[in-house]
Coordinates of C-alpha atoms in Angstrom, one line a residue:
M365 CA -66.7 83.3 30.0
R366 CA -66.4 81.6 26.7
C367 CA -66.0 83.5 23.4
Y368 CA -65.6 81.9 20.1
A369 CA -63.0 83.4 17.7
N370 CA -65.7 84.9 15.3
Q371 CA -67.3 86.5 18.4
L372 CA -64.1 88.2 19.7
T373 CA -64.1 91.4 17.9
S374 CA -67.7 92.3 19.3
E375 CA -66.4 91.0 22.7
L376 CA -63.6 93.3 22.8
K377 CA -65.7 96.3 21.8
K378 CA -67.6 95.8 25.2
G379 CA -64.4 96.4 27.3
L380 CA -61.1 94.6 28.0
K381 CA -61.0 91.8 30.7
P382 CA -57.8 91.1 32.9
F383 CA -57.3 87.6 31.5
Y384 CA -57.5 86.0 28.1
L385 CA -57.2 82.3 27.6
V386 CA -56.5 81.7 23.9
F387 CA -56.4 77.9 23.4
G388 CA -56.8 75.5 20.5
E389 CA -55.3 73.3 17.6
E390 CA -55.5 76.1 14.8
P391 CA -52.4 78.3 15.0
F392 CA -53.2 80.9 12.6
Q393 CA -56.7 81.6 14.1
E394 CA -54.8 81.6 17.6
A395 CA -52.4 84.2 16.2
Q396 CA -55.3 86.4 14.8
C397 CA -57.1 86.3 18.2
V398 CA -54.0 87.3 20.1
Q399 CA -53.4 90.1 17.8
Q400 CA -56.9 91.4 18.1
I401 CA -56.6 91.4 21.8
R402 CA -53.2 93.4 21.5
D403 CA -54.8 95.8 19.3
A404 CA -57.8 96.6 21.6
A405 CA -55.5 96.8 24.6
K406 CA -53.1 99.1 22.7
A407 CA -56.0 101.4 22.0
Q408 CA -56.5 101.5 25.7
G409 CA -52.9 102.4 26.6
F410 CA -51.4 99.1 26.9
D411 CA -48.1 99.9 25.0
E412 CA -45.7 97.4 26.4
V413 CA -45.7 93.6 25.7
I414 CA -43.7 91.2 27.7
K415 CA -43.5 87.5 26.3
F416 CA -42.7 84.2 28.1
T417 CA -42.6 80.8 26.9
L418 CA -43.0 77.7 29.2
M419 CA -39.8 75.6 29.1
Q420 CA -37.9 73.5 31.3
G421 CA -36.7 75.4 34.3
F422 CA -39.2 78.1 33.8
D423 CA -39.4 80.5 36.7
W424 CA -43.1 81.1 37.4
Q425 CA -42.2 83.8 39.9
E426 CA -41.2 85.9 36.9
I427 CA -44.9 86.0 36.0
I428 CA -45.9 87.3 39.5
A429 CA -42.9 89.7 39.5
Q430 CA -43.9 91.3 36.1
Y431 CA -47.6 91.3 37.0
Q432 CA -46.9 93.3 40.1
S433 CA -44.1 95.5 38.8
M434 CA -44.6 99.2 37.4
S435 CA -43.2 99.6 34.0
L436 CA -40.7 102.0 33.2
F437 CA -41.7 102.2 29.7
S438 CA -45.5 102.1 29.8
A439 CA -48.2 102.9 32.0
R440 CA -50.0 99.6 31.1
T441 CA -48.7 96.2 30.3
I442 CA -49.6 93.1 28.3
I443 CA -48.1 89.7 29.5
E444 CA -48.2 86.9 27.1
L445 CA -47.6 83.3 28.4
D446 CA -47.3 80.6 25.6
L447 CA -47.7 77.3 27.6
N448 CA -46.0 75.5 24.6
Q449 CA -48.4 72.7 24.4
Q450 CA -47.9 71.8 27.9
K451 CA -50.0 72.1 31.2
P452 CA -49.0 74.6 33.8
G453 CA -48.6 71.8 36.6
V454 CA -48.9 72.5 40.3
V455 CA -46.6 75.6 40.5
G456 CA -48.1 77.2 37.4
S457 CA -51.6 76.6 38.7
N458 CA -50.7 78.1 42.2
T459 CA -49.1 81.0 40.2
F460 CA -52.5 81.7 38.4
K461 CA -54.5 81.6 41.5
K462 CA -51.9 84.1 43.0
V463 CA -52.4 86.3 40.1
I464 CA -56.2 86.4 40.4
E465 CA -55.7 87.7 43.9
L466 CA -53.5 90.4 42.5
I467 CA -55.7 91.6 39.8
N468 CA -54.1 94.7 38.2
P469 CA -56.2 97.0 36.1
D470 CA -53.0 98.2 34.4
T471 CA -51.7 94.7 33.4
L472 CA -53.4 92.3 31.1
L473 CA -52.3 88.7 30.8
I474 CA -52.8 86.5 27.7
I475 CA -52.2 82.8 28.1
K476 CA -51.9 80.7 25.0
G477 CA -51.9 76.9 24.8
A478 CA -53.0 73.7 23.1
K479 CA -56.6 72.7 22.9
A480 CA -58.2 72.9 26.3
S481 CA -59.5 69.5 27.2
Q482 CA -62.6 68.9 29.6
E483 CA -60.0 67.9 32.1
V484 CA -58.1 71.1 31.8
Q485 CA -61.3 73.2 31.8
R486 CA -62.4 71.8 35.1
G487 CA -58.9 72.8 36.7
A488 CA -59.3 75.2 39.4
W489 CA -56.8 77.7 37.8
F490 CA -58.6 77.5 34.6
K491 CA -62.1 78.0 36.1
A492 CA -60.7 81.1 38.3
L493 CA -59.2 82.8 35.1
D494 CA -62.2 82.0 33.1
K495 CA -64.5 83.7 35.6
H496 CA -62.6 86.8 35.6
G497 CA -61.6 86.8 31.9
V498 CA -62.4 85.3 28.5
F499 CA -61.8 81.7 27.2
V500 CA -61.2 81.8 23.3
P501 CA -61.2 78.2 22.0
C502 CA -59.6 78.1 18.5
Y503 CA -60.8 74.8 16.7
P504 CA -59.7 73.7 13.1
L505 CA -62.4 74.8 10.7
T506 CA -64.2 72.7 8.4
G507 CA -67.6 72.9 6.2
S508 CA -69.9 75.9 6.9
H509 CA -67.5 77.2 9.7
L510 CA -64.7 77.4 7.2
K511 CA -66.9 79.1 4.6
R512 CA -68.1 81.6 7.3
W513 CA -64.4 82.4 8.2
L514 CA -63.5 83.1 4.5
D515 CA -66.6 85.4 4.1
D516 CA -65.3 87.3 7.1
Q517 CA -61.7 87.7 5.8
V518 CA -63.1 88.6 2.3
N519 CA -65.2 91.4 4.0
R520 CA -62.2 92.6 6.2
L521 CA -60.3 92.9 3.0
S522 CA -63.2 94.6 1.1
L523 CA -62.6 92.0 -1.7
N524 CA -65.4 91.5 -4.4
M525 CA -65.3 87.6 -4.7
Q526 CA -67.6 85.3 -6.5
N527 CA -68.8 82.1 -4.7
D528 CA -67.2 79.7 -7.2
A529 CA -63.8 81.6 -6.6
K530 CA -64.3 81.0 -2.8
I531 CA -65.1 77.3 -3.2
S532 CA -62.1 76.9 -5.4
L533 CA -59.6 78.8 -2.8
I534 CA -61.0 76.5 0.0
N535 CA -60.5 73.4 -2.0
A536 CA -57.0 74.6 -3.0
T537 CA -55.9 75.5 0.5
E538 CA -57.5 72.2 2.3
G539 CA -58.4 74.0 5.5
N540 CA -54.9 75.6 6.0
L541 CA -56.0 79.1 7.3
L542 CA -52.6 80.7 6.7
A543 CA -52.4 79.5 3.1
C544 CA -55.9 80.7 2.5
F545 CA -55.3 84.2 4.0
Q546 CA -52.2 84.7 2.1
E547 CA -53.8 84.2 -1.0
L548 CA -56.8 86.6 -0.1
E549 CA -54.0 89.3 0.7
K550 CA -52.4 88.7 -2.8
L551 CA -55.8 89.1 -4.3
S552 CA -56.4 92.2 -2.5
L553 CA -53.0 93.7 -3.7
L554 CA -53.5 92.6 -7.2
H555 CA -57.2 93.3 -7.9
G556 CA -58.3 95.7 -5.3
N557 CA -62.2 95.9 -5.4
A558 CA -62.5 94.5 -8.9
L559 CA -64.6 91.4 -9.3
I560 CA -62.5 88.2 -8.6
T561 CA -63.6 85.1 -10.5
Q562 CA -62.9 81.5 -10.2
Q563 CA -60.3 81.9 -13.1
L564 CA -58.4 84.6 -11.4
V565 CA -58.0 82.6 -8.3
M566 CA -57.0 79.5 -10.0
Q567 CA -54.5 81.5 -12.2
G568 CA -52.8 83.0 -9.1
L569 CA -52.5 79.4 -7.5
L570 CA -50.9 77.9 -10.6
N571 CA -48.4 81.1 -10.7
Q572 CA -47.0 80.5 -7.3
A573 CA -43.3 79.8 -6.8
K574 CA -42.3 76.2 -7.3
F575 CA -41.2 75.7 -3.8
D576 CA -43.1 77.2 -0.9
I577 CA -44.0 76.4 2.9
F578 CA -46.4 73.7 1.8
D579 CA -43.7 71.7 -0.1
L580 CA -41.8 71.9 3.0
S581 CA -44.5 70.4 4.9
D582 CA -44.8 67.5 2.5
A583 CA -41.0 66.9 2.8
L584 CA -41.0 66.7 6.6
L585 CA -43.9 64.6 6.5
N586 CA -42.4 61.9 4.1
G587 CA -38.9 62.1 5.8
H588 CA -37.1 63.7 2.6
A589 CA -34.5 65.5 4.3
K590 CA -32.6 66.4 1.1
Q591 CA -35.9 67.8 -0.4
A592 CA -36.7 69.7 2.8
I593 CA -33.3 71.4 2.8
K594 CA -33.6 72.2 -0.9
V595 CA -37.1 74.0 -0.2
L596 CA -35.7 75.7 2.7
N597 CA -32.9 77.2 0.8
K598 CA -35.3 78.5 -1.5
L599 CA -37.5 80.0 1.2
A600 CA -34.4 81.6 2.6
S601 CA -33.4 83.0 -0.6
D602 CA -36.8 84.6 -1.0
N603 CA -36.6 86.0 2.5
T604 CA -39.6 84.2 3.7
E605 CA -40.5 85.2 7.1
V606 CA -38.9 83.0 9.8
V607 CA -42.0 82.9 11.8
S608 CA -44.2 81.6 8.9
I609 CA -41.8 78.6 8.4
L610 CA -41.9 78.0 12.1
W611 CA -45.6 78.1 12.1
A612 CA -45.7 75.3 9.2
I613 CA -43.4 73.1 11.0
N614 CA -45.2 73.5 14.4
K615 CA -48.4 72.8 12.6
E616 CA -47.3 69.5 11.3
L617 CA -45.7 68.6 14.7
N618 CA -48.9 69.3 16.5
T619 CA -50.9 67.2 14.1
L620 CA -48.4 64.0 14.5
M621 CA -48.4 64.4 18.3
S622 CA -52.1 64.6 18.4
V623 CA -52.5 61.5 16.2
Q624 CA -49.7 59.6 18.1
L625 CA -51.4 60.2 21.3
G626 CA -54.9 59.0 20.0
L627 CA -53.2 55.9 18.7
L628 CA -51.7 55.3 22.1
N629 CA -55.0 55.7 23.6
G630 CA -56.5 52.8 21.1
E631 CA -58.3 55.2 18.7
P632 CA -58.5 54.0 15.0
I633 CA -56.3 56.0 12.8
A634 CA -59.3 56.6 10.4
N635 CA -61.3 58.3 13.2
L636 CA -58.2 60.3 14.1
F637 CA -57.7 61.4 10.5
K638 CA -61.4 62.7 10.7
Q639 CA -61.2 64.4 14.0
K640 CA -58.1 66.3 13.1
A641 CA -59.4 67.1 9.6
I642 CA -56.5 65.5 7.7
W643 CA -57.6 65.7 4.2
K644 CA -57.2 62.5 1.9
N645 CA -54.2 63.6 -0.1
Q646 CA -52.4 64.2 3.3
Q647 CA -53.3 60.9 5.0
G648 CA -50.5 59.0 3.3
P649 CA -47.7 61.5 4.3
V650 CA -49.0 61.8 7.8
Q651 CA -49.0 57.9 8.1
N652 CA -45.4 57.8 6.7
A653 CA -44.4 60.4 9.6
I654 CA -46.3 58.5 12.2
N655 CA -44.7 55.3 11.2
R656 CA -41.3 57.0 11.3
L657 CA -41.5 59.3 14.4
N658 CA -42.7 57.9 17.9
I659 CA -44.2 60.2 20.6
Q660 CA -40.7 60.5 22.2
T661 CA -39.1 61.9 19.2
L662 CA -42.0 64.1 18.7
E663 CA -41.6 65.6 22.1
H664 CA -37.9 66.1 21.6
I665 CA -38.7 68.0 18.4
S666 CA -41.2 70.0 20.3
S667 CA -38.4 70.9 22.8
E668 CA -36.3 72.0 20.1
L669 CA -39.1 74.2 18.6
A670 CA -39.7 75.9 21.7
L671 CA -35.9 76.6 22.3
F672 CA -35.8 78.0 18.6
D673 CA -38.9 80.4 19.4
S674 CA -37.5 81.5 22.7
S675 CA -34.0 82.1 21.2
Y676 CA -35.3 83.8 18.1
K677 CA -37.3 86.3 20.1
Q678 CA -34.5 86.9 22.5
G679 CA -32.1 87.3 19.6
N680 CA -29.9 84.6 20.4
L681 CA -29.9 82.5 17.3
I682 CA -26.6 82.7 15.1
A683 CA -28.4 81.9 11.9
P684 CA -32.3 81.3 12.2
Y685 CA -32.6 79.3 8.7
Q686 CA -29.7 77.2 9.8
A687 CA -31.4 76.4 13.2
L688 CA -34.6 75.6 11.1
A689 CA -32.5 73.4 8.7
H690 CA -31.3 71.6 12.0
I691 CA -34.9 71.1 13.1
C692 CA -36.1 70.0 9.7
I693 CA -33.4 67.2 9.4
K694 CA -34.6 65.9 12.9
F695 CA -38.0 65.5 11.3
C696 CA -36.5 63.2 8.7
Q697 CA -33.6 61.4 10.6
P698 CA -31.9 61.3 14.1
L699 CA -29.7 64.1 14.7
D700 CA -27.8 64.5 17.9
I701 CA -26.3 67.9 17.6
P702 CA -27.4 70.8 19.6
M703 CA -29.0 73.6 17.8
P704 CA -26.7 76.6 17.0
C705 CA -27.4 79.5 19.4
H706 CA -25.4 82.4 21.0
A707 CA -24.4 81.6 24.6
L708 CA -27.0 83.0 27.0
N709 CA -25.8 85.5 29.4

């Protein structure tokens, strides 16, 4: 059953389904949807969360084993599988079909992935999971959809915000939901339920730190390694959350891979900019990155990001910011040095 992100709260109130397919190109919205599902499941006694990421050599039998096993710590379990921008393949498809035969009311499966194309949605495994579960597509938001999303966030935070202030915030954050939400949280902390004017929004934006996550994105797209490391050092000194930095890098990578694949399929660059909601002031940096990074290089960086994500969650990274610096340099220039990790047991 298809359920759009803005409908998910209402859908979850009707009761939990055994499977949730959260697919899309908007990582912040995807993360919000997964968190909503987790929260709703936790209220129903699903206290344990087991996470998997699809990587080379992934053992699909682990999914079956965990799905069937009785937890030592919780009566009910959530299994999260991140497909890591990949398709499950034959083995994965067969695994999902097997899981459907073993539907367990005490185990909930959340599958995260890239945009689900029509080809993916026509797959037998997808149809079977969709039949018994919920498919939540997460699209980049523009126009009235972005405005509606902002209104929802304002209501959730109980903000009293003028319409001009909302428009200014949308224009300043240019469709970046994470940046927009972070600004709303700051406004909530600073002003509570007081009236928030356009002047207050712009003043807050102008008072931001000199370096932030979006400066890092610009440096990566333009291939400025020295600037990227300078910004990353500042983020590290400010104790910026590692997952926020990872989100920003992954967002740019997904955009570049999507554009490169479109170009390989013969689509005009102007059409791709429009489809991917790449704003005018970002088209130059994206073009620079596309000229510098071919699809093979982008896929290699994607593998590095997947390794980072898995290693970070498992506690195998020697120094997370050092590993992020390693990935940032690869965005800017070739680097044939493995990422710093503890040896896996």
